[in-house]
CSV table of C-alpha atoms in Angstrom, one decimal:
chain,number,residue,atom,x,y,z
I,1,MET,CA,11.7,152.4,138.4
I,2,SER,CA,13.1,151.9,135.2
I,3,LYS,CA,15.2,156.0,134.9
I,4,LEU,CA,14.2,155.0,130.4
I,5,PRO,CA,10.7,154.8,129.3
I,6,ASN,CA,9.1,152.1,128.8
I,7,ASP,CA,8.6,152.2,125.3
I,8,PHE,CA,12.4,152.8,125.1
I,9,LEU,CA,13.9,151.1,121.9
I,10,TRP,CA,16.4,148.4,122.6
I,11,GLY,CA,17.6,146.1,119.8
I,12,GLY,CA,20.3,145.0,117.6
I,13,ALA,CA,22.2,146.8,114.4
I,14,LEU,CA,23.5,146.3,110.9
I,15,ALA,CA,23.4,146.3,107.4
I,16,ALA,CA,22.4,145.0,104.7
I,17,ASN,CA,25.3,145.0,102.3
I,18,GLN,CA,27.6,143.1,105.8
I,19,PHE,CA,25.1,140.0,106.3
I,20,GLU,CA,22.7,139.7,103.9
I,21,GLY,CA,24.5,138.1,100.7
I,22,GLY,CA,22.6,136.6,97.9
I,23,TYR,CA,24.3,139.4,96.4
I,24,ASP,CA,22.7,137.9,92.3
I,25,GLN,CA,19.4,136.3,94.4
I,26,GLY,CA,16.0,138.0,93.9
I,27,GLY,CA,16.7,139.9,90.6
I,28,LYS,CA,19.2,142.3,92.8
I,29,GLY,CA,22.1,144.6,91.1
I,30,LEU,CA,25.4,145.6,91.6
I,31,SER,CA,26.1,148.2,94.3
I,32,VAL,CA,28.7,149.5,95.2
I,33,ILE,CA,30.5,147.6,97.8
I,34,ASP,CA,29.7,144.5,95.7
I,35,VAL,CA,32.6,145.3,93.5
I,36,MET,CA,34.8,145.9,97.2
I,37,THR,CA,37.6,142.9,97.7
I,38,ALA,CA,38.7,141.2,100.6
I,39,GLY,CA,41.1,143.4,102.6
I,40,ALA,CA,43.2,142.9,105.4
I,41,HIS,CA,44.3,145.1,108.4
I,42,GLY,CA,47.1,147.6,106.8
I,43,LYS,CA,45.6,146.7,103.7
I,44,ALA,CA,42.8,148.3,102.5
I,45,ARG,CA,39.6,146.8,99.8
I,46,GLU,CA,40.3,147.0,96.3
I,47,ILE,CA,36.8,149.1,93.8
I,48,THR,CA,37.1,147.0,90.6
I,49,GLN,CA,35.5,148.3,87.7
I,50,ASP,CA,32.9,145.2,87.7
I,51,VAL,CA,32.7,141.9,89.5
I,52,GLU,CA,36.3,139.3,88.9
I,53,PRO,CA,35.9,136.0,88.6
I,54,ASP,CA,39.7,135.6,90.4
I,55,LYS,CA,38.4,138.7,93.6
I,56,TYR,CA,36.8,137.0,96.7
I,57,TYR,CA,34.2,139.9,97.2
I,58,PRO,CA,33.0,139.2,101.0
I,59,ASN,CA,29.7,141.1,101.0
I,60,HIS,CA,28.1,138.5,98.2
I,61,VAL,CA,27.1,135.8,100.5
I,62,GLY,CA,27.9,138.0,104.6
I,63,ILE,CA,26.2,135.7,106.6
I,64,ASP,CA,23.4,135.4,104.0
I,65,PHE,CA,20.4,136.0,105.9
I,66,TYR,CA,18.3,136.5,102.8
I,67,ASN,CA,18.3,132.5,103.0
I,68,ARG,CA,18.2,131.9,106.7
I,69,TYR,CA,16.4,134.8,108.4
I,70,LYS,CA,14.1,133.1,109.1
I,71,GLU,CA,16.4,131.4,111.9
I,72,ASP,CA,18.1,134.7,112.8
I,73,VAL,CA,15.0,137.3,113.5
I,74,LYS,CA,13.6,133.8,116.0
I,75,MET,CA,17.2,134.7,117.7
I,76,PHE,CA,16.8,137.8,117.9
I,77,SER,CA,14.2,137.3,119.9
I,78,ASP,CA,15.5,135.1,121.9
I,79,MET,CA,18.0,137.9,122.4
I,80,GLY,CA,14.4,139.8,123.0
I,81,LEU,CA,15.2,142.3,120.7
I,82,LYS,CA,12.6,145.4,120.5
I,83,CYS,CA,14.1,146.8,117.4
I,84,LEU,CA,16.4,145.2,114.3
I,85,ARG,CA,18.0,148.6,112.5
I,86,THR,CA,18.9,147.3,109.3
I,87,SER,CA,18.8,149.0,105.7
I,88,ILE,CA,17.3,148.1,102.7
I,89,ALA,CA,19.2,147.3,99.8
I,90,TRP,CA,18.5,149.9,97.3
I,91,THR,CA,19.6,147.6,94.3
I,92,ARG,CA,16.8,145.3,95.2
I,93,ILE,CA,14.5,147.1,94.9
I,94,PHE,CA,15.8,149.3,91.6
I,95,PRO,CA,19.3,147.3,90.1
I,96,LYS,CA,20.3,149.6,88.3
I,97,GLY,CA,18.8,152.8,90.7
I,98,ASP,CA,17.2,154.3,87.3
I,99,GLU,CA,14.1,152.4,86.5
I,100,VAL,CA,10.9,153.3,86.7
I,101,GLU,CA,8.8,150.5,87.5
I,102,PRO,CA,10.8,148.7,91.1
I,103,ASN,CA,11.7,144.6,91.8
I,104,GLU,CA,9.0,143.3,92.6
I,105,GLU,CA,10.6,140.8,93.8
I,106,GLY,CA,13.0,142.4,95.7
I,107,LEU,CA,10.6,144.8,97.4
I,108,GLN,CA,8.1,140.9,98.0
I,109,PHE,CA,11.7,140.0,100.3
I,110,TYR,CA,11.2,142.7,102.7
I,111,ASP,CA,7.8,142.4,102.6
I,112,ASP,CA,8.0,138.9,104.3
I,113,LEU,CA,11.0,140.2,106.7
I,114,PHE,CA,8.9,143.4,108.1
I,115,ASP,CA,6.3,140.8,108.2
I,116,GLU,CA,8.3,138.3,110.7
I,117,LEU,CA,10.4,141.3,112.6
I,118,LEU,CA,5.8,142.1,113.4
I,119,LYS,CA,5.3,138.3,114.1
I,120,TYR,CA,7.6,138.2,116.7
I,121,LYS,CA,7.2,142.4,118.1
I,122,ILE,CA,10.5,143.5,116.5
I,123,GLN,CA,9.8,146.8,115.0
I,124,PRO,CA,12.2,147.7,112.0
I,125,VAL,CA,14.0,150.7,111.6
I,126,ILE,CA,15.0,151.1,108.1
I,127,THR,CA,17.9,153.4,106.6
I,128,LEU,CA,17.2,153.8,103.0
I,129,SER,CA,20.7,154.3,101.9
I,130,HIS,CA,24.1,151.8,103.8
I,131,PHE,CA,26.4,152.1,101.2
I,132,GLU,CA,24.3,150.3,99.2
I,133,MET,CA,23.9,152.6,95.8
I,134,PRO,CA,23.8,150.8,92.6
I,135,LEU,CA,26.8,150.8,91.1
I,136,HIS,CA,25.2,151.4,87.9
I,137,LEU,CA,24.5,155.1,88.8
I,138,ALA,CA,28.2,155.4,90.5
I,139,ARG,CA,29.4,154.6,86.9
I,140,GLU,CA,27.1,156.1,84.6
I,141,TYR,CA,26.8,159.5,87.1
I,142,GLY,CA,29.1,159.9,88.8
I,143,GLY,CA,26.9,158.7,92.0
I,144,PHE,CA,25.9,162.1,93.5
I,145,ARG,CA,28.1,164.4,92.1
I,146,ASN,CA,25.5,164.4,89.5
I,147,ARG,CA,22.0,166.2,90.6
I,148,LYS,CA,20.1,163.1,88.9
I,149,VAL,CA,20.8,160.9,91.5
I,150,ALA,CA,19.1,162.7,94.3
I,151,ASP,CA,15.7,162.3,92.5
I,152,PHE,CA,16.1,158.6,91.6
I,153,PHE,CA,17.0,158.6,95.7
I,154,ALA,CA,14.3,160.5,96.2
I,155,HIS,CA,12.0,157.9,93.1
I,156,PHE,CA,13.6,154.9,95.6
I,157,ALA,CA,12.4,156.5,98.8
I,158,GLU,CA,9.1,157.3,97.4
I,159,THR,CA,8.9,153.4,96.0
I,160,VAL,CA,9.5,152.2,100.1
I,161,PHE,CA,7.6,154.7,101.5
I,162,ASN,CA,4.5,153.8,100.0
I,163,ARG,CA,5.8,150.0,100.0
I,164,TYR,CA,5.8,149.3,104.0
I,165,LYS,CA,4.0,152.5,105.6
I,166,ASP,CA,2.0,150.2,107.8
I,167,LYS,CA,5.3,148.4,108.6
I,168,VAL,CA,8.0,151.3,109.1
I,169,LYS,CA,7.9,153.6,111.5
I,170,TYR,CA,11.3,154.5,112.2
I,171,TRP,CA,13.8,155.4,109.3
I,172,MET,CA,16.8,157.1,108.6
I,173,THR,CA,17.9,158.8,105.4
I,174,PHE,CA,21.9,158.2,104.8
I,175,ASN,CA,24.1,156.4,107.2
I,176,GLU,CA,27.5,158.2,108.3
I,177,ILE,CA,26.8,160.4,106.5
I,178,ASN,CA,29.9,162.0,107.7
I,179,ASN,CA,32.1,159.6,107.3
I,180,GLN,CA,33.1,161.1,103.8
I,181,MET,CA,34.4,164.2,104.8
I,182,ASP,CA,38.0,161.9,105.2
I,183,ILE,CA,38.9,162.4,102.0
I,184,ASN,CA,42.0,161.8,102.3
I,185,ASN,CA,40.7,157.5,102.1
I,186,PRO,CA,38.8,157.6,98.8
I,187,ILE,CA,36.9,154.3,99.8
I,188,PHE,CA,33.8,157.1,102.2
I,189,LEU,CA,33.3,158.6,98.5
I,190,TRP,CA,32.9,155.6,97.2
I,191,THR,CA,30.5,153.9,99.7
I,192,ASN,CA,28.5,156.8,100.6
I,193,SER,CA,28.0,158.2,97.9
I,194,GLY,CA,29.5,156.2,93.7
I,195,VAL,CA,32.0,158.9,94.3
I,196,SER,CA,35.2,158.6,92.4
I,197,LEU,CA,38.1,161.2,92.3
I,198,LYS,CA,40.3,162.6,89.5
I,199,GLU,CA,43.4,163.5,89.6
I,200,ASP,CA,42.6,167.6,88.8
I,201,ASP,CA,39.4,167.5,91.6
I,202,ASN,CA,39.9,169.9,93.8
I,203,LYS,CA,39.3,167.3,96.5
I,204,GLU,CA,37.2,169.7,99.5
I,205,GLU,CA,35.0,171.3,96.5
I,206,VAL,CA,33.7,167.9,95.2
I,207,LEU,CA,32.7,167.1,98.8
I,208,TYR,CA,30.6,170.3,99.4
I,209,GLN,CA,29.0,169.1,96.0
I,210,VAL,CA,28.5,165.7,97.0
I,211,ALA,CA,27.0,166.8,100.0
I,212,HIS,CA,24.3,168.8,99.3
I,213,ASN,CA,23.0,166.6,96.8
I,214,GLU,CA,22.6,164.1,100.1
I,215,LEU,CA,21.8,166.7,101.7
I,216,ILE,CA,18.5,167.6,98.7
I,217,ALA,CA,17.9,163.6,98.4
I,218,SER,CA,17.7,163.4,102.5
I,219,ALA,CA,15.4,166.8,102.7
I,220,LYS,CA,13.1,165.8,99.4
I,221,ALA,CA,12.9,161.7,100.6
I,222,VAL,CA,11.4,163.5,104.2
I,223,LYS,CA,9.0,165.3,102.9
I,224,ILE,CA,7.3,163.0,101.0
I,225,GLY,CA,7.8,160.3,103.7
I,226,LYS,CA,5.9,162.9,105.8
I,227,GLU,CA,3.3,163.2,103.0
I,228,ILE,CA,2.8,159.5,102.6
I,229,ASN,CA,1.9,158.3,105.7
I,230,PRO,CA,2.6,161.3,108.8
I,231,GLU,CA,2.8,159.0,111.3
I,232,PHE,CA,6.3,158.0,109.9
I,233,GLU,CA,9.7,158.5,112.2
I,234,ILE,CA,12.4,159.7,109.8
I,235,GLY,CA,16.0,160.7,111.0
I,236,ALA,CA,19.6,161.5,109.6
I,237,MET,CA,22.1,159.1,110.7
I,238,ILE,CA,25.5,160.3,111.5
I,239,SER,CA,29.1,158.8,112.6
I,240,HIS,CA,30.3,160.5,115.6
I,241,VAL,CA,33.9,160.2,117.4
I,242,PRO,CA,33.9,163.7,119.8
I,243,ILE,CA,36.7,165.8,119.8
I,244,TYR,CA,38.2,167.4,122.9
I,245,PRO,CA,40.5,169.8,123.2
I,246,TYR,CA,44.1,168.4,124.5
I,247,SER,CA,44.9,170.6,127.3
I,248,CYS,CA,43.0,174.3,128.6
I,249,ASN,CA,45.4,176.5,126.3
I,250,PRO,CA,42.9,179.4,124.4
I,251,ASN,CA,44.9,177.3,120.7
I,252,ASP,CA,43.9,174.3,121.6
I,253,ILE,CA,40.1,175.2,123.0
I,254,MET,CA,39.6,176.7,119.5
I,255,GLU,CA,41.3,173.9,117.7
I,256,ALA,CA,38.4,172.0,119.0
I,257,GLU,CA,36.0,173.8,118.5
I,258,VAL,CA,36.6,174.1,114.6
I,259,ALA,CA,38.0,171.0,113.8
I,260,SER,CA,34.4,170.2,115.4
I,261,ARG,CA,32.1,171.2,113.1
I,262,MET,CA,33.3,168.3,110.3
I,263,ARG,CA,31.6,166.4,113.0
I,264,PHE,CA,28.3,169.4,113.6
I,265,PHE,CA,28.2,169.6,109.0
I,266,PHE,CA,26.4,167.2,108.0
I,267,PRO,CA,23.2,167.1,111.7
I,268,ASP,CA,22.9,170.8,111.0
I,269,VAL,CA,21.7,170.9,107.6
I,270,HIS,CA,19.0,168.4,108.5
I,271,ALA,CA,18.3,169.2,112.1
I,272,ARG,CA,17.9,172.9,110.9
I,273,GLY,CA,17.0,172.8,107.3
I,274,TYR,CA,19.7,175.5,106.4
I,275,TYR,CA,23.6,176.4,106.7
I,276,PRO,CA,25.6,177.2,109.3
I,277,GLY,CA,28.1,180.2,109.2
I,278,TYR,CA,31.0,178.4,109.2
I,279,ALA,CA,29.9,176.5,106.2
I,280,THR,CA,28.6,179.4,104.2
I,281,LYS,CA,32.1,181.7,105.3
I,282,MET,CA,34.2,178.9,104.1
I,283,PHE,CA,32.7,178.3,100.6
I,284,GLU,CA,33.0,182.0,100.1
I,285,ARG,CA,36.7,182.2,101.3
I,286,GLU,CA,37.4,179.3,99.3
I,287,GLY,CA,35.2,180.2,96.3
I,288,PHE,CA,33.8,176.4,96.3
I,289,ASP,CA,30.4,176.3,93.6
I,290,ILE,CA,28.4,173.4,95.7
I,291,GLY,CA,25.8,173.2,93.3
I,292,TRP,CA,23.2,175.9,94.5
I,293,GLN,CA,20.0,175.7,93.0
I,294,GLU,CA,17.3,178.2,93.1
I,295,GLY,CA,15.1,176.9,95.3
I,296,ASP,CA,16.5,175.0,97.3
I,297,ASP,CA,16.6,176.8,100.7
I,298,GLU,CA,12.9,175.5,100.6
I,299,ILE,CA,13.3,172.0,100.1
I,300,LEU,CA,16.2,172.4,103.0
I,301,ARG,CA,13.7,174.2,104.7
I,302,ASP,CA,11.1,171.6,104.5
I,303,GLY,CA,12.7,168.5,104.6
I,304,LYS,CA,14.2,168.8,108.4
I,305,VAL,CA,14.4,165.7,110.0
I,306,ASP,CA,12.9,164.2,113.2
I,307,TYR,CA,15.5,162.6,115.1
I,308,ILE,CA,19.1,162.4,114.7
I,309,GLY,CA,21.0,158.9,114.8
I,310,PHE,CA,24.8,158.5,116.1
I,311,SER,CA,27.2,156.1,115.9
I,312,TYR,CA,29.0,156.2,118.7
I,313,TYR,CA,32.3,154.5,119.7
I,314,MET,CA,35.4,155.8,120.1
I,315,SER,CA,36.0,160.1,120.8
I,316,THR,CA,40.0,161.2,119.9
I,317,VAL,CA,42.0,164.6,121.0
I,318,VAL,CA,43.0,167.2,119.3
I,319,LYS,CA,46.9,169.5,119.8
I,320,HIS,CA,46.6,172.5,118.0
I,321,ASP,CA,50.8,172.8,116.6
I,322,ASN,CA,50.6,168.1,116.9
I,323,GLU,CA,50.9,167.0,113.1
I,324,ALA,CA,49.7,163.9,113.4
I,325,SER,CA,50.8,160.1,111.4
I,326,VAL,CA,49.1,159.2,108.7
I,327,GLU,CA,47.9,156.0,111.0
I,328,ASP,CA,47.7,157.8,113.3
I,329,ASN,CA,45.0,159.8,111.5
I,330,ILE,CA,42.6,156.9,110.5
I,331,VAL,CA,42.6,156.0,114.1
I,332,ASN,CA,41.5,158.8,115.9
I,333,GLY,CA,39.1,159.6,114.1
I,334,GLY,CA,40.7,161.6,110.4
I,335,LEU,CA,41.8,164.7,112.4
I,336,PRO,CA,45.7,165.5,110.8
I,337,ASN,CA,46.6,166.6,114.5
I,338,SER,CA,45.2,164.4,117.1
I,339,VAL,CA,47.0,162.8,119.8
I,340,ASP,CA,46.5,159.8,122.5
I,341,ASN,CA,44.2,160.9,125.4
I,342,PRO,CA,46.8,159.7,128.3
I,343,TYR,CA,43.2,158.9,130.9
I,344,ILE,CA,41.4,155.9,128.9
I,345,LYS,CA,42.2,153.5,127.7
I,346,LYS,CA,42.5,151.8,123.7
I,347,SER,CA,41.4,148.7,123.2
I,348,ASP,CA,43.4,146.8,121.0
I,349,TRP,CA,42.5,147.7,117.6
I,350,GLY,CA,43.5,151.2,118.7
I,351,TRP,CA,40.4,152.8,119.4
I,352,ALA,CA,39.8,154.7,122.5
I,353,ILE,CA,37.2,153.6,125.5
I,354,ASP,CA,35.3,156.1,126.7
I,355,PRO,CA,31.9,155.2,127.9
I,356,VAL,CA,31.8,158.9,129.0
I,357,GLY,CA,32.3,160.9,125.9
I,358,LEU,CA,29.2,158.8,125.2
I,359,ARG,CA,26.6,160.9,127.8
I,360,TYR,CA,29.2,163.9,127.0
I,361,ILE,CA,28.5,164.2,122.9
I,362,LEU,CA,24.4,162.7,124.2
I,363,ASN,CA,24.2,166.5,125.9
I,364,ALA,CA,26.1,167.9,122.9
I,365,LEU,CA,23.8,167.0,120.4
I,366,TYR,CA,21.0,167.2,122.5
I,367,ASN,CA,21.8,170.6,123.7
I,368,ARG,CA,22.5,172.0,120.0
I,369,TYR,CA,19.2,170.5,118.1
I,370,GLN,CA,17.0,169.0,120.7
I,371,ILE,CA,15.0,167.2,119.2
I,372,PRO,CA,14.7,163.3,120.4
I,373,LEU,CA,18.4,161.2,119.6
I,374,PHE,CA,19.0,157.4,118.9
I,375,ILE,CA,22.6,155.0,120.0
I,376,VAL,CA,22.2,153.2,115.9
I,377,GLU,CA,25.6,151.7,116.7
I,378,ASN,CA,27.7,150.9,119.8
I,379,GLY,CA,30.0,148.3,120.2
I,380,PHE,CA,33.2,145.7,120.6
I,381,GLY,CA,35.4,144.6,117.3
I,382,ALA,CA,37.4,141.2,119.1
I,383,VAL,CA,38.8,138.6,116.4
I,384,ASP,CA,38.6,135.5,117.4
I,385,GLU,CA,41.9,134.2,117.4
I,386,PHE,CA,45.1,135.7,117.8
I,387,ASP,CA,47.1,136.8,114.8
I,388,GLU,CA,50.5,137.9,114.3
I,389,ASN,CA,49.1,141.3,114.8
I,390,GLY,CA,49.3,140.9,118.7
I,391,PHE,CA,45.6,141.0,119.2
I,392,GLY,CA,44.3,139.8,122.3
I,393,ALA,CA,40.2,140.2,122.7
I,394,VAL,CA,39.2,137.1,121.5
I,395,ASP,CA,36.0,135.2,121.3
I,396,GLU,CA,36.1,131.3,122.3
I,397,PHE,CA,35.1,128.7,122.2
I,398,ASP,CA,34.5,126.2,125.8
I,399,GLU,CA,34.6,123.0,126.0
I,400,ASN,CA,31.4,123.0,126.0
I,401,GLY,CA,30.6,125.4,123.2
I,402,GLN,CA,30.2,128.0,125.0
I,403,ILE,CA,31.7,131.6,123.7
I,404,HIS,CA,32.7,134.2,126.5
I,405,ASP,CA,33.4,137.1,125.5
I,406,ASP,CA,33.0,138.9,128.9
I,407,TYR,CA,34.6,141.8,127.9
I,408,ARG,CA,32.2,143.2,124.7
I,409,VAL,CA,29.8,142.7,127.9
I,410,ASP,CA,32.0,145.1,130.8
I,411,TYR,CA,32.1,147.6,127.3
I,412,LEU,CA,28.6,148.2,126.7
I,413,ARG,CA,27.3,147.9,130.4
I,414,GLU,CA,29.3,151.0,130.7
I,415,HIS,CA,28.1,152.5,128.3
I,416,ILE,CA,24.5,151.0,128.5
I,417,LYS,CA,25.3,153.1,132.2
I,418,ALA,CA,26.7,156.6,130.3
I,419,ALA,CA,22.6,156.7,127.8
I,420,ILE,CA,21.0,156.3,131.1
I,421,ASP,CA,22.8,158.8,132.9
I,422,ALA,CA,22.5,161.6,129.9
I,423,VAL,CA,18.9,160.5,130.0
I,424,ASP,CA,18.0,159.9,134.1
I,425,LYS,CA,20.9,163.4,135.0
I,426,ASP,CA,21.3,165.2,131.8
I,427,GLY,CA,16.9,165.0,130.7
I,428,VAL,CA,18.6,164.0,127.2
I,429,ASP,CA,15.6,162.9,125.2
I,430,LEU,CA,17.2,159.4,123.5
I,431,MET,CA,14.2,157.1,121.7
I,432,GLY,CA,16.8,153.9,122.1
I,433,TYR,CA,20.3,152.3,121.5
I,434,THR,CA,20.9,149.4,118.7
I,435,PRO,CA,24.5,148.0,119.4
I,436,TRP,CA,26.9,147.6,116.4
I,437,GLY,CA,26.6,143.9,115.1
I,438,ILE,CA,24.6,142.0,116.9
I,439,ILE,CA,25.3,139.5,115.0
I,440,ASP,CA,28.5,138.7,113.0
I,441,ILE,CA,28.9,140.0,110.0
I,442,VAL,CA,31.7,141.4,107.2
I,443,SER,CA,33.6,144.4,108.3
I,444,PHE,CA,32.6,147.6,106.5
I,445,THR,CA,36.8,148.4,106.7
I,446,THR,CA,38.3,145.5,106.0
I,447,GLY,CA,35.9,142.7,104.7
I,448,GLU,CA,37.2,140.8,106.9
I,449,MET,CA,35.1,137.8,109.4
I,450,LYS,CA,37.6,138.2,112.5
I,451,LYS,CA,36.7,140.8,114.0
I,452,ARG,CA,33.3,140.2,115.5
I,453,TYR,CA,31.1,142.4,117.0
I,454,GLY,CA,28.4,139.8,117.1
I,455,LEU,CA,26.7,138.4,120.3
I,456,ILE,CA,25.8,136.1,118.0
I,457,HIS,CA,29.4,134.0,117.0
I,458,VAL,CA,28.7,133.3,113.0
I,459,ASP,CA,31.2,130.6,111.9
I,460,ARG,CA,32.5,131.9,108.2
I,461,ASP,CA,36.6,133.2,107.9
I,462,ASN,CA,38.3,135.5,106.2
I,463,GLU,CA,38.9,133.5,103.4
I,464,GLY,CA,34.8,132.1,103.0
I,465,ASN,CA,35.4,129.2,104.9
I,466,GLY,CA,33.1,127.8,107.3
I,467,SER,CA,29.4,125.6,108.1
I,468,LEU,CA,27.3,130.0,108.8
I,469,GLU,CA,26.2,128.0,112.2
I,470,ARG,CA,24.8,130.5,114.0
I,471,THR,CA,26.1,130.2,118.7
I,472,LYS,CA,25.5,132.8,121.1
I,473,LYS,CA,27.6,134.4,123.4
I,474,ASP,CA,28.2,135.4,126.7
I,475,SER,CA,27.1,138.9,125.8
I,476,PHE,CA,23.6,137.1,124.1
I,477,ASP,CA,21.9,136.0,127.9
I,478,TRP,CA,23.3,139.2,128.9
I,479,TYR,CA,21.8,141.7,127.0
I,480,ARG,CA,18.4,139.4,126.9
I,481,ASN,CA,18.5,140.7,130.6
I,482,VAL,CA,19.3,144.4,130.5
I,483,ILE,CA,16.5,144.4,127.9
I,484,GLU,CA,14.1,142.7,130.3
I,485,SER,CA,14.7,144.9,132.8
I,486,ASN,CA,14.6,147.8,130.5
I,487,GLY,CA,18.6,148.9,131.8
I,488,GLU,CA,17.9,148.5,135.9
I,489,GLU,CA,19.7,145.3,135.7
I,490,LEU,CA,23.7,145.7,134.0
């Protein structure tokens, strides 16, 4: 007998901006990602004012899913997926973001895609905003600095909720909404919220003003969605990197407790419908004006989410008297006092490999909120060639054209085991598991193709060369067997 429920949502996760391509097809407008060039390990992606003809924008083509979706959906079906988590590109529906009437060609594309998924009994799990804000809203309105953008988002949500009310049951509002808590990395405020910081900005105050407008937008969308179809399941989506204390020194324990507020702030409001005491005290202490308006308490209360979706890739450790380098801050979750965890291994990219951390955070989130959870991102990134940085986990073709990625299977197996333990031993209500990058896609952080998460290889390199041919990896058949056995055979 399986330790997971029979309706467990085994699937895969993707984002429209990273795999669809077709950036100028079907009436689509430019998004904030469409003006981000390719970067590299140690080289940040450039955000240009507009599309410049002499620069390379990898997301413009992605892996050309827009023109190949039937082929890919068939492969997803062959893998046995029960669901596919992806996003609706906002600019396919409202190219500029502030229009009254939607773009019918964009709406029809998702009608066709959802019909294709449902033909194979694959449930769409749809994120409304996955780093795809219309560029026009960012440039002309200042992104989510501006309260008006919350209303534009609510209009977008209402439009797609109405259109797909009989095709999509599972929704999420904003992808990894809490990424932007790392205000020292400007890419996150730009991709999450369409916000560029100014020289005289109080960065932290701007962050919470933006956060408030997004939380209002999310709550409005949830309420609208429930009115359109009460059977909708509408969740939040956060990035969660659990924070461990370095030792049992009470100062380390308290340091981890305080630092963890960065992880819990957004889901605290999403799930509870009000601001937690630590946040209101901080606003008062710092003198922050977050743009609160009369009636906002009611909006937040009426727009609580049904479940928490989250990504989990790694854990981090803090020591109260440590000061980490800038590079370590990025690797270890953006914290100024992170240290290495001596008890666990790292990936070639410096990310902690910590399956037990997944069970730990499933317990922490479920005990905190008592609503269902959904692991909507988890995976192992590997390069497809050795390079100057010495990365060694490689997706390689053998003489028979097969790609061997046993390290990815090992990673996924141990994390699935941890998730099953959380359900079977701890009583966590877990809806599903969708590993990130079920097919190779453009990397969000660098815009490269060489850091691959997929269980399906795509022939495309960092410069945009390649046939785009799809090839199954060893992990494809392994995951199919996991799904068929509902997690019994790992």
